[in-house]
Every structure is written in structure tokens, then in C-alpha cells.
mmCIF file with all atom_site columns, C-alpha atoms in Angstrom:
data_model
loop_
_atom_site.group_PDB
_atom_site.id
_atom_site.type_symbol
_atom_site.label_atom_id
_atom_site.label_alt_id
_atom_site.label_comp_id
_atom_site.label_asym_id
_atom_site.label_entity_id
_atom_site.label_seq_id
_atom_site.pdbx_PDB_ins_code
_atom_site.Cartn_x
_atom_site.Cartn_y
_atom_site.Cartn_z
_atom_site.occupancy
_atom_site.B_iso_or_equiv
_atom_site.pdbx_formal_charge
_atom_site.auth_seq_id
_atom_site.auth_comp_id
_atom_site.auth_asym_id
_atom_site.auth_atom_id
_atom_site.pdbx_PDB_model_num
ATOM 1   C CA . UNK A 1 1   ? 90.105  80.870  25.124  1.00 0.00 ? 1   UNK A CA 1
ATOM 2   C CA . UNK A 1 2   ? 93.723  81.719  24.953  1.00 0.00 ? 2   UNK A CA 1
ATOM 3   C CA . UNK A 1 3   ? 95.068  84.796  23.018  1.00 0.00 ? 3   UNK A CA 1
ATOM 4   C CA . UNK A 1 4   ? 98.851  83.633  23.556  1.00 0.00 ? 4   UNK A CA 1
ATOM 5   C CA . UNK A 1 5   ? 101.527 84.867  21.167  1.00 0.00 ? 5   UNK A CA 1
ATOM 6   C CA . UNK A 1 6   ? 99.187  88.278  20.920  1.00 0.00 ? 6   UNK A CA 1
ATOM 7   C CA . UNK A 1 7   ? 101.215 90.260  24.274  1.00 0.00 ? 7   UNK A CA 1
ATOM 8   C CA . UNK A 1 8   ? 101.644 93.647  23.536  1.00 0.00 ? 8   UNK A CA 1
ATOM 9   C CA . UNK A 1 9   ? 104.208 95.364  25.563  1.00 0.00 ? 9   UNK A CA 1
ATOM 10  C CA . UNK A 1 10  ? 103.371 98.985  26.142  1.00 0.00 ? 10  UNK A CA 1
ATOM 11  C CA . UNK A 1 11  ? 105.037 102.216 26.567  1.00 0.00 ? 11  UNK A CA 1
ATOM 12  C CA . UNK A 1 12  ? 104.364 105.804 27.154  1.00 0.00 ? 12  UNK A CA 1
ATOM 13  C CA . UNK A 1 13  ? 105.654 108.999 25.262  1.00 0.00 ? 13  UNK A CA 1
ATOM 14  C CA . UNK A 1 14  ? 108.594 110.992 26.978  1.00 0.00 ? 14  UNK A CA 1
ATOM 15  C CA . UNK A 1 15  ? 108.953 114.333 27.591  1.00 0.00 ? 15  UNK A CA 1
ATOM 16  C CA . UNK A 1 16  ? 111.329 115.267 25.322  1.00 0.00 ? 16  UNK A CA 1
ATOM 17  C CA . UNK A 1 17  ? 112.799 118.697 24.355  1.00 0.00 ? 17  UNK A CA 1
ATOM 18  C CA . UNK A 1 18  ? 113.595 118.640 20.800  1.00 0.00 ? 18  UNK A CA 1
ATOM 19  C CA . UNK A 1 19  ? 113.517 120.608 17.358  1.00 0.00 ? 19  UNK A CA 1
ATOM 20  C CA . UNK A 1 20  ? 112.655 117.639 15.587  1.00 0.00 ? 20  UNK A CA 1
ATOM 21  C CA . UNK A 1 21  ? 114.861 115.658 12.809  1.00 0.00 ? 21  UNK A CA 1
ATOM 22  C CA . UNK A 1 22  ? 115.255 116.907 9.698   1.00 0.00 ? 22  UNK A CA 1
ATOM 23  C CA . UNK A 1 23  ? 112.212 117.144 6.911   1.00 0.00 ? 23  UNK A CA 1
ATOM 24  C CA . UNK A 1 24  ? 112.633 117.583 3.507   1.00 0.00 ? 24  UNK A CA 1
ATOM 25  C CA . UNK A 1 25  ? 109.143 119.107 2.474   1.00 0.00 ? 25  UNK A CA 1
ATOM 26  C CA . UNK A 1 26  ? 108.879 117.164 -1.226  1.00 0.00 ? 26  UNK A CA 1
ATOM 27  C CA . UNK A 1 27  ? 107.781 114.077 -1.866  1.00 0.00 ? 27  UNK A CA 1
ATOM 28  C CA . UNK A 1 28  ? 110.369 111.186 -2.000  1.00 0.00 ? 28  UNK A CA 1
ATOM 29  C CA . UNK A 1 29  ? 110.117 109.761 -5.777  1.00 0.00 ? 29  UNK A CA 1
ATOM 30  C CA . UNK A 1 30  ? 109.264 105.604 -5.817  1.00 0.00 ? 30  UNK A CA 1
ATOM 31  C CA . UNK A 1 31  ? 109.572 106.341 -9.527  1.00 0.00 ? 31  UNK A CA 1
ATOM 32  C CA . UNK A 1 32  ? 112.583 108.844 -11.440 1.00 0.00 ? 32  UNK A CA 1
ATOM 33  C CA . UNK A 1 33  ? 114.583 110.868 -8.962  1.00 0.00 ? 33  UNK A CA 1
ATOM 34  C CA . UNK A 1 34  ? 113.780 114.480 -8.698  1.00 0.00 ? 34  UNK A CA 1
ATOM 35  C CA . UNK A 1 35  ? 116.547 117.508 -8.685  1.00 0.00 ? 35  UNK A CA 1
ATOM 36  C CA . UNK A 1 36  ? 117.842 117.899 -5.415  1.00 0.00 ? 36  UNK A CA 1
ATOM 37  C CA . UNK A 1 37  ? 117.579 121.463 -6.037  1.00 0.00 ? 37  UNK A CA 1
ATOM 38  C CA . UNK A 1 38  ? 113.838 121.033 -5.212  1.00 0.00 ? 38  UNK A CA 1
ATOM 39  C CA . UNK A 1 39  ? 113.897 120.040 -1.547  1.00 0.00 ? 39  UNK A CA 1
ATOM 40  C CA . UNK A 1 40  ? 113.082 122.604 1.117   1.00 0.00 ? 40  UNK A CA 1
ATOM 41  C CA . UNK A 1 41  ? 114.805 121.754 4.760   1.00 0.00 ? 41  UNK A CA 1
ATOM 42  C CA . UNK A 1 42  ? 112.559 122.229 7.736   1.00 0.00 ? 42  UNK A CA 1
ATOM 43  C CA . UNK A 1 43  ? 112.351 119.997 10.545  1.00 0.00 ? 43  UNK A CA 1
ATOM 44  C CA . UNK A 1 44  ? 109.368 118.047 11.597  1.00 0.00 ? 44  UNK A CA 1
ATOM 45  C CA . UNK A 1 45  ? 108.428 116.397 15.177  1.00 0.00 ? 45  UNK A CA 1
ATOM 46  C CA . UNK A 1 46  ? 107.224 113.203 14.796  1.00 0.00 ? 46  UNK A CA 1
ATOM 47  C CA . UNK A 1 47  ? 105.149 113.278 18.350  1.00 0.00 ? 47  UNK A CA 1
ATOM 48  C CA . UNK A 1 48  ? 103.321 116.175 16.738  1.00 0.00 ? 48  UNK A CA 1
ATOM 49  C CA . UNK A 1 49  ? 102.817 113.892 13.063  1.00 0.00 ? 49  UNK A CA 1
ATOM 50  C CA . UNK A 1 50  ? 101.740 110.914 15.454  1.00 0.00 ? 50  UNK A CA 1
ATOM 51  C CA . UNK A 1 51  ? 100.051 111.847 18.524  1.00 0.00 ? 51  UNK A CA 1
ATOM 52  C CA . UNK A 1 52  ? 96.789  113.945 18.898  1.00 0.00 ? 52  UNK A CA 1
ATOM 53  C CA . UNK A 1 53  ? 96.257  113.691 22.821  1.00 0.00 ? 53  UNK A CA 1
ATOM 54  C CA . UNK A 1 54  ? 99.407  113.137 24.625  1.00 0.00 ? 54  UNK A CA 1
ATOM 55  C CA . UNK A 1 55  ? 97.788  112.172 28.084  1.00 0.00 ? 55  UNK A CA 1
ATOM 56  C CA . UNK A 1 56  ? 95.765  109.404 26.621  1.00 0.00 ? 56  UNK A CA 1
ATOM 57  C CA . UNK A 1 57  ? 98.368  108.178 23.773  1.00 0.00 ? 57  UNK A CA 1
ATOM 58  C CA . UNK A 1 58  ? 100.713 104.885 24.266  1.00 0.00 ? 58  UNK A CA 1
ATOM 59  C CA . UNK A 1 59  ? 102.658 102.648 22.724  1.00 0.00 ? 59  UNK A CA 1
ATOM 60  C CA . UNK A 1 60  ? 102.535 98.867  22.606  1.00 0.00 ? 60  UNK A CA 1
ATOM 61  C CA . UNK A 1 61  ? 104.999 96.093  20.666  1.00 0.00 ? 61  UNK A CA 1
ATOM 62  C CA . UNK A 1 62  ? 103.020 93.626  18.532  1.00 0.00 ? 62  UNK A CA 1
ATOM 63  C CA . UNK A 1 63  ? 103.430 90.246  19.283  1.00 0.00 ? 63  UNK A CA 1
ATOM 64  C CA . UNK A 1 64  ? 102.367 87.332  16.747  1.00 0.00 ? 64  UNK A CA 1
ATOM 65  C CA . UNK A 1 65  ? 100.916 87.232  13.301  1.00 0.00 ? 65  UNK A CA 1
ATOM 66  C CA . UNK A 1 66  ? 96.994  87.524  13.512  1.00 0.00 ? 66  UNK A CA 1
ATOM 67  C CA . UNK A 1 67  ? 96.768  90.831  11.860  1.00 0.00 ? 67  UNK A CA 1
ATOM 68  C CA . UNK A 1 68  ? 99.746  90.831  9.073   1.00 0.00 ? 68  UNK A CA 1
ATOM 69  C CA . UNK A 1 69  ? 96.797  91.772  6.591   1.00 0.00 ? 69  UNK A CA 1
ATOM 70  C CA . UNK A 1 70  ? 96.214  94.792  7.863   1.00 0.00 ? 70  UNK A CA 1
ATOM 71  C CA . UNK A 1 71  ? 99.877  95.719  7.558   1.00 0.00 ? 71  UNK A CA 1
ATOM 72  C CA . UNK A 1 72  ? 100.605 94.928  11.874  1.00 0.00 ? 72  UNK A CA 1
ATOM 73  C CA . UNK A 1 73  ? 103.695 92.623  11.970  1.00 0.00 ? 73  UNK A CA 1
ATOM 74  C CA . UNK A 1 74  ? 105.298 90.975  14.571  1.00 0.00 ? 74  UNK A CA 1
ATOM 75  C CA . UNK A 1 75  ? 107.554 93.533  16.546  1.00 0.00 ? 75  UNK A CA 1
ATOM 76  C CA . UNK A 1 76  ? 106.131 96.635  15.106  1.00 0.00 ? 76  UNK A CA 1
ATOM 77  C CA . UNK A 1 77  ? 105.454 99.686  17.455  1.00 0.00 ? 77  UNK A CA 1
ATOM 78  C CA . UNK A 1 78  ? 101.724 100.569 17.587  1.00 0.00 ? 78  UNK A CA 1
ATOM 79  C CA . UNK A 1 79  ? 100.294 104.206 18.241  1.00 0.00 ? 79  UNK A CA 1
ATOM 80  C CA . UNK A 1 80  ? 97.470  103.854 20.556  1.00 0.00 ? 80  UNK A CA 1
ATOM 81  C CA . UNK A 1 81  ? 94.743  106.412 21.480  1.00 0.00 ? 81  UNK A CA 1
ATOM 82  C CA . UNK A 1 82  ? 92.797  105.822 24.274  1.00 0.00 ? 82  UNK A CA 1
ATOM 83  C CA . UNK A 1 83  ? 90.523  109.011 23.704  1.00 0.00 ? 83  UNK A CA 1
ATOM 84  C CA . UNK A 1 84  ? 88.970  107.653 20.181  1.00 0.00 ? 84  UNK A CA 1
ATOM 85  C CA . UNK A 1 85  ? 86.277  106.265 20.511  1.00 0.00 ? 85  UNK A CA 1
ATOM 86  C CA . UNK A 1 86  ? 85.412  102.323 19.260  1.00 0.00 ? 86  UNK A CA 1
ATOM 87  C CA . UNK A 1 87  ? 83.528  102.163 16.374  1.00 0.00 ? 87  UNK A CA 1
ATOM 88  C CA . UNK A 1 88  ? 83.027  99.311  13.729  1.00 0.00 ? 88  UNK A CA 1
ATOM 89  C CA . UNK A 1 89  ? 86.365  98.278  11.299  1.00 0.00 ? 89  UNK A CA 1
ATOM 90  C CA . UNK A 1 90  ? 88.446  100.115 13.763  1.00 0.00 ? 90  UNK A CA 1
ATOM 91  C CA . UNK A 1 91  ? 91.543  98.415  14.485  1.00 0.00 ? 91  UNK A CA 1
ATOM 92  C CA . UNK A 1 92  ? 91.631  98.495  18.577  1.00 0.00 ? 92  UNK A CA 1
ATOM 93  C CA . UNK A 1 93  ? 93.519  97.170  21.219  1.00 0.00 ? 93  UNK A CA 1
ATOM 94  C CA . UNK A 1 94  ? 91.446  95.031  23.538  1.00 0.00 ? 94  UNK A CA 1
ATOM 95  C CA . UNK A 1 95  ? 91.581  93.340  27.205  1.00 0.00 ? 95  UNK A CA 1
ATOM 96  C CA . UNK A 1 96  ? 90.105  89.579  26.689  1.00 0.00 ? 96  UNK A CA 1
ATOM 97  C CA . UNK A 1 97  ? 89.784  87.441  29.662  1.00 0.00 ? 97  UNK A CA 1
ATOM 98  C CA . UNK A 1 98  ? 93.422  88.525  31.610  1.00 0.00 ? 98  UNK A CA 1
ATOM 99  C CA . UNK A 1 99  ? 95.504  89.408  27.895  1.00 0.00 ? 99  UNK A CA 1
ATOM 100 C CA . UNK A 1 100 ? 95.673  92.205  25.553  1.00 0.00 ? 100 UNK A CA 1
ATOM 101 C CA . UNK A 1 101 ? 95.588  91.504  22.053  1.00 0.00 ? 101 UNK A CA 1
ATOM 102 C CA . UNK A 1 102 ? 95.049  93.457  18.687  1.00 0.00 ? 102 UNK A CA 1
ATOM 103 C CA . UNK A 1 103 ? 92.126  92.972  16.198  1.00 0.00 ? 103 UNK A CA 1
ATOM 104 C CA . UNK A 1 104 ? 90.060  94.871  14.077  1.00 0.00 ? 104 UNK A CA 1
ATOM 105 C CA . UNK A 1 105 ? 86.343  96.104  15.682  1.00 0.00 ? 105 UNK A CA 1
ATOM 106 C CA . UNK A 1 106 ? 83.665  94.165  13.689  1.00 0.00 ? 106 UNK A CA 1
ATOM 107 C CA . UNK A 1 107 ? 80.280  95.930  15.536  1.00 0.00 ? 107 UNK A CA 1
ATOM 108 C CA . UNK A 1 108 ? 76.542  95.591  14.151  1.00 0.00 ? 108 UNK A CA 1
ATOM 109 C CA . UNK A 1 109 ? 73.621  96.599  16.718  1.00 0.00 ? 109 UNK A CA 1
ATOM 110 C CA . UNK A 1 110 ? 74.704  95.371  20.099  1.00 0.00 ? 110 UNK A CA 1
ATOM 111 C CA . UNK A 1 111 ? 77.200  92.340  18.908  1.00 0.00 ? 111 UNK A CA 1
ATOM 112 C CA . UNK A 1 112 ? 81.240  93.237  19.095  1.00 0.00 ? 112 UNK A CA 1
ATOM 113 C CA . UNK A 1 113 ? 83.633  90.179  16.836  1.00 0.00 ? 113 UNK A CA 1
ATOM 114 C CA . UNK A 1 114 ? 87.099  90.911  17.048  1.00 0.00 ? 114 UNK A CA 1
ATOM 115 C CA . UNK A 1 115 ? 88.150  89.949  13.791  1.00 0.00 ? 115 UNK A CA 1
ATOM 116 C CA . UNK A 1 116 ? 92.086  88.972  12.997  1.00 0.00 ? 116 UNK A CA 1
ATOM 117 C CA . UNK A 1 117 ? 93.568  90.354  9.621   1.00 0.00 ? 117 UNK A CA 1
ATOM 118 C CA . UNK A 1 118 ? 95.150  86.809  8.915   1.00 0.00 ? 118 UNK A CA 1
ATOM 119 C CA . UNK A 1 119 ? 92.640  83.582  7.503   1.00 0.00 ? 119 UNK A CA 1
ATOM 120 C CA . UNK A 1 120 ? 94.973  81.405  10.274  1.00 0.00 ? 120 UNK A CA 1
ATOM 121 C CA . UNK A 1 121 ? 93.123  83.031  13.249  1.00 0.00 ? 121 UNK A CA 1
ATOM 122 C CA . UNK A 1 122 ? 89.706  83.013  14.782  1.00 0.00 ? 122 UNK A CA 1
ATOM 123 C CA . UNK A 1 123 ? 87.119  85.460  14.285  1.00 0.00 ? 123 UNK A CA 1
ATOM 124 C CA . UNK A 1 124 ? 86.525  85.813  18.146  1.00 0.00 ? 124 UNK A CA 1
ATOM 125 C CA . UNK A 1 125 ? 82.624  87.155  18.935  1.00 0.00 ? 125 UNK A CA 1
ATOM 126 C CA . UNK A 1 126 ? 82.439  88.585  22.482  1.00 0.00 ? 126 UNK A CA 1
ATOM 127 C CA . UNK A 1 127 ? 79.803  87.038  24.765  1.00 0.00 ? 127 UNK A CA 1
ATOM 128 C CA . UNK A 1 128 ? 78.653  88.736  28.352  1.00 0.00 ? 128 UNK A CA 1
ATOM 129 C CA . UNK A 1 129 ? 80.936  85.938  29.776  1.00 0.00 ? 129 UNK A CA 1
ATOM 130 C CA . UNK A 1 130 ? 83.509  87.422  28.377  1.00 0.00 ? 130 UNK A CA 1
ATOM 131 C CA . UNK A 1 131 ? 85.878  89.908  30.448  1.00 0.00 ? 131 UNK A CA 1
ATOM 132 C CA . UNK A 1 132 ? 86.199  92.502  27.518  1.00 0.00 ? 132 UNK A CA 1
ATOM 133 C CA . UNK A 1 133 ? 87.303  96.138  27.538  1.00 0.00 ? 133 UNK A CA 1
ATOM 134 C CA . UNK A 1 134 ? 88.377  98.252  24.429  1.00 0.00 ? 134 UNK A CA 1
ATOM 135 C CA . UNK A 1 135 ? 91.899  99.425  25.894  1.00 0.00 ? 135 UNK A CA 1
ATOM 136 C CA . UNK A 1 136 ? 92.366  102.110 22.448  1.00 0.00 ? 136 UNK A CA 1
ATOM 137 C CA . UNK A 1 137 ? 92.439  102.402 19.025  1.00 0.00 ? 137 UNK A CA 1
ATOM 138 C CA . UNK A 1 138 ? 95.475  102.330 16.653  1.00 0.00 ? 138 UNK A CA 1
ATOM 139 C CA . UNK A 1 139 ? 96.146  105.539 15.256  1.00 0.00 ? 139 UNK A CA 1
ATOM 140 C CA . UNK A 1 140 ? 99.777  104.644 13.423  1.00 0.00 ? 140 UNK A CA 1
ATOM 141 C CA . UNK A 1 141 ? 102.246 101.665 13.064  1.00 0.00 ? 141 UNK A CA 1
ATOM 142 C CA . UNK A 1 142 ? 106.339 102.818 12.808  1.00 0.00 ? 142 UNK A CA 1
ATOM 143 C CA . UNK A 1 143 ? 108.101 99.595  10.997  1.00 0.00 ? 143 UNK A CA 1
ATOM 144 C CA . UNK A 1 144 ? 111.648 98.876  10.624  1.00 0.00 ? 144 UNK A CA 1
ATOM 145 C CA . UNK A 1 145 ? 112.950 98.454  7.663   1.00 0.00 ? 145 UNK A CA 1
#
């Protein structure tokens, strides 16, 4: 079974001394503007919006298209946190047979399915022939715009 245009390419947080960018504590209106007298300046960190446990947190580039339903496109940057653990409709990154990929966690009694978020792509059900590990479970996805 191959898993091919589904690489991730991971990273790993840096140690970085910062005060964190700029926050305006209101909401940002989809609908009518609001005043700008109304915005409070802080700053924020995103490490500390995004990451609960540094040591076991990474990040990995999506590659391919099997889970644009679940809002994972191709070269998006996942958060990953290897200290959650797997449970069922959990969207995980997985070792399968030599490759990583991304899929949601289908799990009922002792049966794991890795199931895509896109009708173009396998459900895949993992058999004890199967080289399988959970690697982590996505926490966040950061998009460009």
C-alpha cells in the first residue's frame, strides 16, 4: 500500500526570546467595522496560544489532498503533540509501512481505520501486518492566506 503524495516534512520549535507580536484584544468584525477606539494593545506569543508541551510538540508540512475536508491543505503547517493521547475522530499523524501520513483516528473496540477527509482517498483499516505507530495528534493548522 503506498501513501505517496502524503510526506510530511517536520520541524521542531526554536528557542526563541521574544515579547510576542502585537494583539489587539477585540474581536476582528467579519461583519460592520467597529471604532478603533475600542482595541486594547497587548502582545500575545503565539508558542504559548499553540503549544501545550514544548518537549513533545513539532511541526510537519502537509503534503497532498486526502484531508482538505477537514480544513488540512496542501502546504499547510501542522501543530503536532506527541503527549495526547489517540483516541477515536482524532486527527493524528501516523507511521504506515516506512511513510508518515495524516488522517483522522476512526477506533471502535480493538479495530484502528485511518480515515481521509476527502471521498477521493481510501479509508485505510490497519491489520497486525501492518507496521503502524500513532506518531501525534494535531493540535492546530497555521494557513497562508
Amino acid at each position: 500500500m503506498s501513501l505517496k503524495n502524503q510526506a510530511l516534512t517536520f520541524f521542531s520549535p526554536k528557542d526563541i526570546e521574544s515579547n510576542g507580536a502585537i494583539f489587539f484584544d477585540t474581536g476582528i468584525s467579519a461583519g460592520f467595522p467597529s471604532p478603533a477606539d475600542d482595541f486594547k494593545e497587548s502582545r500575545i506569543s503565539l508558542d504559548e496560544e499553540l503549544i501545550r508541551n514544548k518537549e513533545a510538540t513539532f511541526f510537519a508540512r502537509v503534503s497532498g489532498q486526502s484531508m482538505i475536508g477537514a480544513g488540512l491543505d496542501d502546504n499547510d503547517l501542522l501543530v503536532i503533540d506527541r503527549s495526547i493521547p489517540p483516541t477515536n475522530n482524532k486527527i493524528a499523524v501516523c507511521f504506515l509501512d516506512g511513510e508518515f501520513t495524516v488522517k483522522r483516528l476512526r477506533v471502535e473496540g480493538n479495530e484502528v481505520w485511518l480515515k481521509p477527509e476527502n471521498p477521493d482517498y481510501p479509508i485505510i483499516k490497519i491489520t497486525e501486518e501492518n507496521n503502524f505507530l500513532i506518531w501525534g495528534i494535531v493540535t492546530n493548522v497555521i494557513k497562508r492566506v
